mmCIF file of C-alpha atoms in Angstrom:
data_model
loop_
_atom_site.group_PDB
_atom_site.id
_atom_site.type_symbol
_atom_site.label_atom_id
_atom_site.label_comp_id
_atom_site.label_asym_id
_atom_site.label_seq_id
_atom_site.Cartn_x
_atom_site.Cartn_y
_atom_site.Cartn_z
ATOM 1 C CA PHE A 18 -99.572 102.016 77.276
ATOM 2 C CA PHE A 19 -102.336 102.763 79.277
ATOM 3 C CA ASN A 20 -105.838 101.412 79.608
ATOM 4 C CA PHE A 21 -108.704 101.551 82.213
ATOM 5 C CA ARG A 22 -111.295 98.493 82.132
ATOM 6 C CA ASN A 23 -114.181 98.593 84.247
ATOM 7 C CA SER A 24 -114.936 95.082 84.244
ATOM 8 C CA SER A 25 -115.574 92.134 86.807
ATOM 9 C CA VAL A 26 -113.430 89.961 84.463
ATOM 10 C CA LYS A 27 -110.284 90.749 82.488
ATOM 11 C CA PRO A 28 -109.860 91.519 78.940
ATOM 12 C CA ASP A 29 -108.526 88.921 76.650
ATOM 13 C CA ALA A 30 -105.628 88.762 74.590
ATOM 14 C CA ASN A 31 -107.121 89.939 71.682
ATOM 15 C CA SER A 32 -108.895 92.997 73.438
ATOM 16 C CA LEU A 33 -106.147 94.183 74.314
ATOM 17 C CA LEU A 34 -103.816 93.906 71.266
ATOM 18 C CA ASP A 35 -105.418 93.249 67.983
ATOM 19 C CA GLU A 36 -104.940 96.891 66.999
ATOM 20 C CA ILE A 37 -101.549 97.403 68.142
ATOM 21 C CA CYS A 38 -100.434 94.554 67.085
ATOM 22 C CA ASP A 39 -102.151 95.296 63.835
ATOM 23 C CA THR A 40 -100.921 99.122 63.851
ATOM 24 C CA ILE A 41 -97.487 98.006 63.662
ATOM 25 C CA LYS A 42 -97.359 96.188 60.816
ATOM 26 C CA GLN A 43 -98.400 98.676 58.764
ATOM 27 C CA THR A 44 -95.645 101.469 57.732
ATOM 28 C CA VAL A 45 -95.893 105.044 60.158
ATOM 29 C CA ILE A 46 -95.920 108.118 58.408
ATOM 30 C CA VAL A 47 -94.484 110.753 60.803
ATOM 31 C CA ASP A 48 -93.711 114.468 59.439
ATOM 32 C CA ASN A 49 -93.786 112.923 55.514
ATOM 33 C CA ILE A 50 -91.237 110.201 56.974
ATOM 34 C CA ASN A 51 -91.822 106.293 56.498
ATOM 35 C CA PHE A 52 -90.704 104.315 60.101
ATOM 36 C CA VAL A 53 -91.328 100.684 59.755
ATOM 37 C CA VAL A 54 -91.718 99.294 63.143
ATOM 38 C CA ASP A 55 -89.744 96.262 64.016
ATOM 39 C CA VAL A 56 -90.672 94.305 67.190
ATOM 40 C CA LEU A 57 -87.777 92.645 68.629
ATOM 41 C CA LEU A 58 -88.826 91.058 71.945
ATOM 42 C CA PHE A 59 -91.682 90.557 74.463
ATOM 43 C CA LYS A 60 -91.280 90.559 77.815
ATOM 44 C CA ALA A 61 -93.873 90.350 80.718
ATOM 45 C CA ASP A 62 -94.605 89.071 84.299
ATOM 46 C CA LEU A 63 -95.424 85.901 84.115
ATOM 47 C CA PRO A 64 -99.488 86.345 84.887
ATOM 48 C CA ALA A 65 -99.273 88.721 81.537
ATOM 49 C CA ARG A 66 -97.335 86.932 79.280
ATOM 50 C CA ALA A 67 -99.571 83.854 79.636
ATOM 51 C CA LEU A 68 -102.382 86.625 79.416
ATOM 52 C CA ALA A 69 -100.454 88.284 75.952
ATOM 53 C CA THR A 70 -99.258 84.674 74.710
ATOM 54 C CA LYS A 71 -102.625 82.714 74.861
ATOM 55 C CA HIS A 72 -100.779 80.420 77.318
ATOM 56 C CA VAL A 73 -101.641 78.852 80.330
ATOM 57 C CA ASN A 74 -100.101 80.304 83.689
ATOM 58 C CA HIS A 75 -97.605 79.621 85.519
ATOM 59 C CA ASN A 76 -99.097 77.353 87.951
ATOM 60 C CA GLY A 77 -100.689 74.968 85.077
ATOM 61 C CA TYR A 78 -100.035 72.433 83.195
ATOM 62 C CA TYR A 79 -97.544 72.520 80.289
ATOM 63 C CA ALA A 80 -96.423 76.255 81.678
ATOM 64 C CA CYS A 81 -93.023 76.096 79.801
ATOM 65 C CA LEU A 82 -93.147 78.227 77.018
ATOM 66 C CA GLU A 83 -89.589 76.494 76.151
ATOM 67 C CA CYS A 84 -90.900 72.906 75.828
ATOM 68 C CA ASP A 85 -93.652 70.924 76.947
ATOM 69 C CA GLN A 86 -93.299 69.041 79.836
ATOM 70 C CA LYS A 87 -96.802 68.509 81.543
ATOM 71 C CA GLY A 88 -95.357 68.926 85.026
ATOM 72 C CA VAL A 89 -97.404 67.157 88.401
ATOM 73 C CA TRP A 90 -99.481 67.981 91.158
ATOM 74 C CA TYR A 91 -98.061 68.575 94.274
ATOM 75 C CA GLU A 92 -100.460 67.466 97.395
ATOM 76 C CA GLU A 93 -99.087 68.717 99.808
ATOM 77 C CA GLY A 94 -98.105 72.031 97.999
ATOM 78 C CA ARG A 95 -101.824 72.080 96.370
ATOM 79 C CA THR A 96 -99.511 73.582 93.202
ATOM 80 C CA VAL A 97 -98.378 71.971 89.803
ATOM 81 C CA ILE A 98 -94.684 71.470 90.312
ATOM 82 C CA TYR A 99 -91.997 70.380 87.585
ATOM 83 C CA PRO A 100 -89.590 68.167 88.759
ATOM 84 C CA TYR A 101 -85.684 67.967 87.122
ATOM 85 C CA ILE A 102 -86.205 64.819 84.757
ATOM 86 C CA PRO A 103 -82.303 63.714 82.938
ATOM 87 C CA HIS A 104 -83.914 63.163 79.554
ATOM 88 C CA ARG A 105 -84.619 66.260 77.095
ATOM 89 C CA MET A 106 -87.928 67.599 76.589
ATOM 90 C CA ASN A 107 -89.841 68.610 73.570
ATOM 91 C CA ARG A 108 -88.172 71.861 72.451
ATOM 92 C CA ARG A 109 -91.410 74.237 71.208
ATOM 93 C CA SER A 110 -90.994 76.172 68.000
ATOM 94 C CA SER A 111 -93.656 78.385 66.112
ATOM 95 C CA SER A 112 -95.016 75.927 64.070
ATOM 96 C CA HIS A 113 -95.599 73.521 67.113
ATOM 97 C CA PHE A 114 -97.429 76.820 68.656
ATOM 98 C CA ASP A 115 -99.500 77.533 65.005
ATOM 99 C CA PHE A 116 -100.648 73.704 65.346
ATOM 100 C CA CYS A 117 -101.714 73.444 68.650
ATOM 101 C CA ALA A 118 -103.397 76.900 68.128
ATOM 102 C CA GLU A 119 -105.892 74.945 65.321
ATOM 103 C CA GLN A 120 -106.409 72.469 66.917
ATOM 104 C CA VAL A 121 -108.117 74.500 69.668
ATOM 105 C CA ASN A 122 -109.781 76.814 67.236
ATOM 106 C CA GLN A 123 -111.049 74.126 65.291
ATOM 107 C CA GLN A 124 -112.558 72.880 68.964
ATOM 108 C CA LEU A 125 -111.014 69.505 69.104
ATOM 109 C CA SER A 126 -109.213 70.444 72.880
ATOM 110 C CA CYS A 127 -111.824 72.424 74.690
ATOM 111 C CA ASP A 128 -108.948 74.307 76.673
ATOM 112 C CA ASN A 129 -105.992 74.226 75.302
ATOM 113 C CA TYR A 130 -103.342 72.112 74.147
ATOM 114 C CA TYR A 131 -100.418 71.377 75.778
ATOM 115 C CA GLY A 132 -101.131 74.652 77.654
ATOM 116 C CA ILE A 133 -101.614 76.753 74.498
ATOM 117 C CA LYS A 134 -105.060 78.361 74.617
ATOM 118 C CA GLY A 135 -105.882 79.588 70.977
ATOM 119 C CA VAL A 136 -103.589 81.828 68.494
ATOM 120 C CA SER A 137 -102.342 84.667 69.544
ATOM 121 C CA PRO A 138 -102.573 88.248 68.293
ATOM 122 C CA LEU A 139 -98.733 88.398 68.642
ATOM 123 C CA ARG A 140 -98.283 86.474 66.507
ATOM 124 C CA LYS A 141 -98.556 88.890 63.471
ATOM 125 C CA ILE A 142 -95.425 90.436 64.664
ATOM 126 C CA MET A 143 -92.894 88.402 66.381
ATOM 127 C CA ASP A 144 -91.837 84.718 66.920
ATOM 128 C CA ILE A 145 -93.675 82.576 69.570
ATOM 129 C CA PRO A 146 -92.029 81.547 71.905
ATOM 130 C CA ASN A 147 -88.204 82.734 70.231
ATOM 131 C CA GLN A 148 -88.953 86.363 70.839
ATOM 132 C CA ILE A 149 -91.156 86.385 74.804
ATOM 133 C CA ASP A 150 -87.947 87.242 76.618
ATOM 134 C CA ILE A 151 -87.956 86.248 80.603
ATOM 135 C CA ASP A 152 -89.010 88.291 83.274
ATOM 136 C CA ILE A 153 -85.562 88.160 85.079
ATOM 137 C CA MET A 154 -86.568 90.456 87.710
ATOM 138 C CA HIS A 155 -88.787 88.309 88.857
ATOM 139 C CA LEU A 156 -87.298 84.938 88.118
ATOM 140 C CA CYS A 157 -84.267 85.511 88.884
ATOM 141 C CA PHE A 158 -83.465 89.134 91.091
ATOM 142 C CA ILE A 159 -86.061 89.074 93.123
ATOM 143 C CA GLY A 160 -86.349 85.364 94.311
ATOM 144 C CA HIS A 161 -83.101 83.752 93.283
ATOM 145 C CA CYS A 162 -80.671 86.665 93.994
ATOM 146 C CA ASN A 163 -82.065 87.628 97.190
ATOM 147 C CA PHE A 164 -82.572 84.527 98.899
ATOM 148 C CA LEU A 165 -78.782 83.965 97.741
ATOM 149 C CA LEU A 166 -77.541 87.196 99.385
ATOM 150 C CA CYS A 167 -79.555 86.624 102.668
ATOM 151 C CA LYS A 168 -77.320 83.519 102.663
ATOM 152 C CA TRP A 169 -74.197 85.150 101.917
ATOM 153 C CA GLU A 170 -74.994 88.167 104.602
ATOM 154 C CA LYS A 171 -75.652 85.271 107.591
ATOM 155 C CA MET A 172 -71.767 84.340 106.470
ATOM 156 C CA ILE A 173 -70.101 87.621 106.986
ATOM 157 C CA VAL A 174 -69.082 88.994 109.869
ATOM 158 C CA LYS A 175 -70.059 92.799 110.729
ATOM 159 C CA GLN A 176 -65.799 94.132 110.408
ATOM 160 C CA SER A 177 -65.754 92.155 106.805
ATOM 161 C CA TRP A 178 -68.612 94.493 105.146
ATOM 162 C CA LEU A 179 -67.397 97.189 106.807
ATOM 163 C CA SER A 180 -63.276 96.657 105.475
ATOM 164 C CA VAL A 181 -64.545 96.672 102.178
ATOM 165 C CA ASN A 182 -65.260 100.281 102.188
ATOM 166 C CA ASP A 183 -61.862 100.539 103.591
ATOM 167 C CA ASN A 184 -60.370 99.911 100.277
ATOM 168 C CA ASN A 185 -58.108 102.293 97.766
ATOM 169 C CA ASP A 186 -59.172 102.943 94.312
ATOM 170 C CA ASP A 187 -56.690 100.798 92.542
ATOM 171 C CA THR A 188 -57.816 98.923 89.502
ATOM 172 C CA GLN A 189 -57.086 95.120 91.120
ATOM 173 C CA ARG A 190 -59.756 96.056 94.677
ATOM 174 C CA PRO A 191 -59.307 93.172 97.409
ATOM 175 C CA LEU A 192 -62.522 92.069 98.636
ATOM 176 C CA SER A 193 -61.281 93.168 102.276
ATOM 177 C CA GLN A 194 -58.652 93.469 104.490
ATOM 178 C CA GLU A 195 -58.777 90.032 105.614
ATOM 179 C CA TYR A 196 -57.739 89.464 101.608
ATOM 180 C CA SER A 197 -55.603 92.306 100.883
ATOM 181 C CA HIS A 198 -53.593 89.571 99.008
ATOM 182 C CA GLN A 199 -55.860 88.029 96.571
ATOM 183 C CA SER A 200 -58.575 89.351 94.334
ATOM 184 C CA TYR A 201 -62.263 88.789 93.879
ATOM 185 C CA HIS A 202 -61.532 86.726 91.056
ATOM 186 C CA ASP A 203 -59.186 84.521 92.607
ATOM 187 C CA LEU A 204 -61.296 83.117 95.459
ATOM 188 C CA GLN A 205 -63.202 79.857 95.465
ATOM 189 C CA PRO A 206 -66.533 79.140 95.962
ATOM 190 C CA VAL A 207 -67.750 76.685 98.852
ATOM 191 C CA PRO A 208 -71.144 75.263 98.858
ATOM 192 C CA LEU A 209 -73.830 77.251 100.966
ATOM 193 C CA SER A 210 -75.104 73.961 102.679
ATOM 194 C CA VAL A 211 -71.149 73.151 104.196
ATOM 195 C CA ILE A 212 -70.824 76.620 105.474
ATOM 196 C CA SER A 213 -72.380 78.182 108.535
ATOM 197 C CA GLN A 214 -71.960 81.450 110.810
ATOM 198 C CA SER A 215 -69.955 79.077 113.775
ATOM 199 C CA THR A 216 -67.118 77.845 111.389
ATOM 200 C CA ILE A 217 -66.436 80.968 109.980
ATOM 201 C CA ASP A 218 -62.285 81.571 109.296
ATOM 202 C CA THR A 219 -62.242 85.483 108.399
ATOM 203 C CA ASN A 220 -58.236 84.559 107.624
ATOM 204 C CA SER A 221 -58.951 82.118 105.084
ATOM 205 C CA ARG A 222 -58.685 83.063 101.350
ATOM 206 C CA LYS A 223 -60.623 80.159 99.953
ATOM 207 C CA LEU A 224 -64.404 81.352 100.619
ATOM 208 C CA MET A 225 -66.234 84.135 98.271
ATOM 209 C CA PHE A 226 -68.461 86.932 99.584
ATOM 210 C CA PRO A 227 -70.127 89.062 97.312
ATOM 211 C CA HIS A 228 -68.192 92.814 97.161
ATOM 212 C CA VAL A 229 -71.215 95.277 98.410
ATOM 213 C CA SER A 230 -70.257 98.427 99.069
ATOM 214 C CA SER A 231 -70.788 101.779 98.481
ATOM 215 C CA THR A 232 -67.125 102.208 96.231
ATOM 216 C CA MET A 233 -67.369 103.243 92.612
ATOM 217 C CA TYR A 234 -66.098 100.580 89.294
ATOM 218 C CA ASP A 235 -64.363 101.871 86.315
ATOM 219 C CA SER A 236 -66.920 100.800 83.829
ATOM 220 C CA GLY A 237 -63.892 100.228 81.150
ATOM 221 C CA ASN A 238 -63.361 97.965 83.206
ATOM 222 C CA LEU A 239 -66.387 96.552 83.501
ATOM 223 C CA PRO A 240 -67.773 93.331 80.850
ATOM 224 C CA ASN A 241 -69.840 94.021 78.081
ATOM 225 C CA LEU A 242 -73.463 93.450 79.283
ATOM 226 C CA SER A 243 -76.701 92.197 76.563
ATOM 227 C CA PHE A 244 -80.145 92.275 77.705
#
């Protein structure tokens, strides 16, 4: 849905989602046919997810929806970071969210309790956090994948890129002319830290490079993916 709001402050989750969630809970009648709407997942970028779930923003303490790690202040970067901890953190559950929200509602916590600011309207129609999906576009494709592709591009000579488009239409597609006797899946990865442009051996059969080209693939040979 689209909504326009003229205000100096953004609306809260209740004004945005209360009516929608109440409507979804009811039976929708269209042309005398009853429809029961079941919401499976909620997906949004991190600021929108924080607003909808009544959770602190991703740059605050207790920002993770999956566990109760607090995070630590990083003075040099002026932000909260979440360093690796060898022992397991406590996993959040829907009952944990409900308990924390109740602490805030009873004013036992002035702002938030373990990062939770209150009861989200989404709680009426779904399980938080189990039905809150990750934002793969921002968390993976724009960030990590972009970084890896930029690194990989510097590892490959121009001739290797161009030769990929010269492959034939066989099911077993070679990575390039330099690797014509070995399929892509047989190549072994090499850590980025030990490879530089000056040390690449274009005849090596042990490097794993991305297969990026304009050629078409047989969809029947692709793995099944679920989102």
